Amino acid sequence: MQKLLILGGGTAGTMMANKLIKALNNEEWEITIVDKYRTHYYQPGFLFIPFGIYNRHDVEKPKSNFFPAGVKVIYNDVDKIEPEQNQVLLDDGRVLYYNILIIATGTKTAPEETPGLKDKLWMKDIFDFYTVEGACALQRKFKQWEGGKLVMAITELPYKCPVAPLEFVFLADDYFTKKGIRDKVDITLVTPLPGAFTKPVATKMLSDLLKDKNINVVSEFYIESIDNDNKKLVSYDAKEVPFDLLTIVPVNMGDAMIERSGLGDDLNFVPTNKHTLQSDAHQNIFVLGDASNIPTSKAGSVAHFASEILFDNIIDYIEGRPLSASFDGHANCYIETGFGKGALIDFNYETEPLPGTFPLPGIGPFGLLKNTKINHYGKIMFRWIYWHILLKGKELPIDADMSMAGKKRISF
Ligand SMILES: Cc1cc2nc3c(=O)[nH]c(=O)nc-3n(C[C@H](O)[C@H](O)[C@H](O)COP(=O)(O)OP(=O)(O)OC[C@H]3O[C@@H](n4cnc5c(N)ncnc54)[C@H](O)[C@@H]3O)c2cc1C
């Protein structure tokens, strides 16, 4: 029996298990998936929890609901991959052999990497919303907070869902306006980027929106530490930003198991061919989702598009053919902008987010880089699509390759 082993049963690992179980002959291939936790979180929903739009029960379901019959499931911590022996060691001492390994262990926050972050104000006046615990604690804080300086800060790149901090400040503007205390809340986004986003066209659109909503942006700020006594962010070049309430995206890192296995870069992301999704170091190891170092957004939409490419390449690999499918870095992200509206960006390694319509040229219904109600409904619908279509490895009527149809090239 040949063995295909998937490490991580989150977004990427679950999608791959669902796709592969239908395609591989179960008399020849045994598929096993390993995850340390039994609960699956719909992470995009964490954004809505601080504002009371979602609660914890809206974003969690048992992982077992999504693992297909026929896949062997092991709930255990992966201790180490030994690629030279084609084996994986589990925390409980078990050893799993593989012919093909898919690493899908994602990324997680590492607040301990920033001096002062997990100090006396952590979960009192400093929160994250990248964990369900942080998002729920912030919801409780917001309910009784009476205003002051609200700072949303990004520690360093890369971090998952690059637009989430922008969505957070837009939703904060909406929330405190409806609460009747917006005039008492000064909202600031602190980012290491030169502007609101990475690419010029999207940055212009988003910066205009931030300005309209009276949200300040402090750019090129590289956080060195958090001063708990004086409630200030301190940068490497000794600049300071004061806060009363800080929401932060801590450093994002791959799992420590990647480091123990000698397979990661300095943030424990696995060096991966950005087109084939094969590990740079080992031909029978493939990487899907946030665990890889490919230069596109760490996002569920990316994992979804990439899963179609990886599926084709795994079939090629099994049949001894050269890997024929090539990932173009396609990412598609709704940006919640508050007051029942949203924007949408669609881009890849080569093409920055451009204005236009999506998915149908001239028709849409979604508007690229436009602030519309229909885009907001797209974001809200995404949760249903995630649970019922994406995780189950079903096809969406959107190509894995980014399309230029409906997009307009513009320059300043
Ligand atoms: C606040 C927020 C908002 C977001 N918004 C969006 C959005 O709007 N659109 C979008 O497309 N994406 C969004 N994302 C990103 C998206 O959720 C992730 O990119 C996606 O879930 C990545 O999937 P993954 O499988 O790579 O990682 P995950 O889904 O995180 O899964 C990794 C799995 O590996 C397991 N694991 C890790 N290490 C080990 C180990 N040593 N042993 C055993 N198991 C292990 C974990 O338990 C986990 O189940 C958002 C994320 C956050 C936090």
PDB file of C-alpha atoms in Angstrom, residues 48 51 53 150 166-182 185 187 213 215 336-341 376:
ATOM      1  CA  PHE A  48     -16.448  40.051  13.158  1.00  0.00           C
ATOM      2  CA  PHE A  51     -17.848  43.927  17.004  1.00  0.00           C
ATOM      3  CA  ILE A  53     -21.451  40.507  14.595  1.00  0.00           C
ATOM      4  CA  LEU A 150      -7.514  52.853  19.420  1.00  0.00           C
ATOM      5  CA  LEU A 166      -7.802  47.371   7.307  1.00  0.00           C
ATOM      6  CA  GLU A 167     -11.156  45.671   7.687  1.00  0.00           C
ATOM      7  CA  PHE A 168     -10.731  45.924  11.452  1.00  0.00           C
ATOM      8  CA  VAL A 169     -10.321  49.726  11.422  1.00  0.00           C
ATOM      9  CA  PHE A 170     -13.230  50.144   8.987  1.00  0.00           C
ATOM     10  CA  LEU A 171     -15.472  48.038  11.221  1.00  0.00           C
ATOM     11  CA  ALA A 172     -14.271  49.915  14.321  1.00  0.00           C
ATOM     12  CA  ASP A 173     -15.340  53.188  12.641  1.00  0.00           C
ATOM     13  CA  ASP A 174     -18.774  51.663  11.958  1.00  0.00           C
ATOM     14  CA  TYR A 175     -19.098  50.150  15.469  1.00  0.00           C
ATOM     15  CA  PHE A 176     -18.174  53.268  17.452  1.00  0.00           C
ATOM     16  CA  THR A 177     -20.279  55.500  15.177  1.00  0.00           C
ATOM     17  CA  LYS A 178     -23.333  53.323  15.834  1.00  0.00           C
ATOM     18  CA  LYS A 179     -22.485  53.307  19.538  1.00  0.00           C
ATOM     19  CA  GLY A 180     -22.563  57.114  19.451  1.00  0.00           C
ATOM     20  CA  ILE A 181     -18.976  57.609  20.677  1.00  0.00           C
ATOM     21  CA  ARG A 182     -17.010  57.892  17.399  1.00  0.00           C
ATOM     22  CA  VAL A 185     -12.389  57.292  19.508  1.00  0.00           C
ATOM     23  CA  ILE A 187      -8.476  55.302  15.218  1.00  0.00           C
ATOM     24  CA  LYS A 213     -13.547  57.803   7.488  1.00  0.00           C
ATOM     25  CA  ILE A 215      -8.770  56.940  10.183  1.00  0.00           C
ATOM     26  CA  GLU A 336     -15.275  44.655   4.643  1.00  0.00           C
ATOM     27  CA  THR A 337     -15.427  48.468   4.782  1.00  0.00           C
ATOM     28  CA  GLY A 338     -18.239  49.047   7.280  1.00  0.00           C
ATOM     29  CA  PHE A 339     -21.823  50.347   7.062  1.00  0.00           C
ATOM     30  CA  GLY A 340     -22.898  47.313   5.016  1.00  0.00           C
ATOM     31  CA  LYS A 341     -20.363  47.809   2.233  1.00  0.00           C
ATOM     32  CA  HIS A 376     -20.332  43.085   1.431  1.00  0.00           C
TER      33      HIS A 376
END
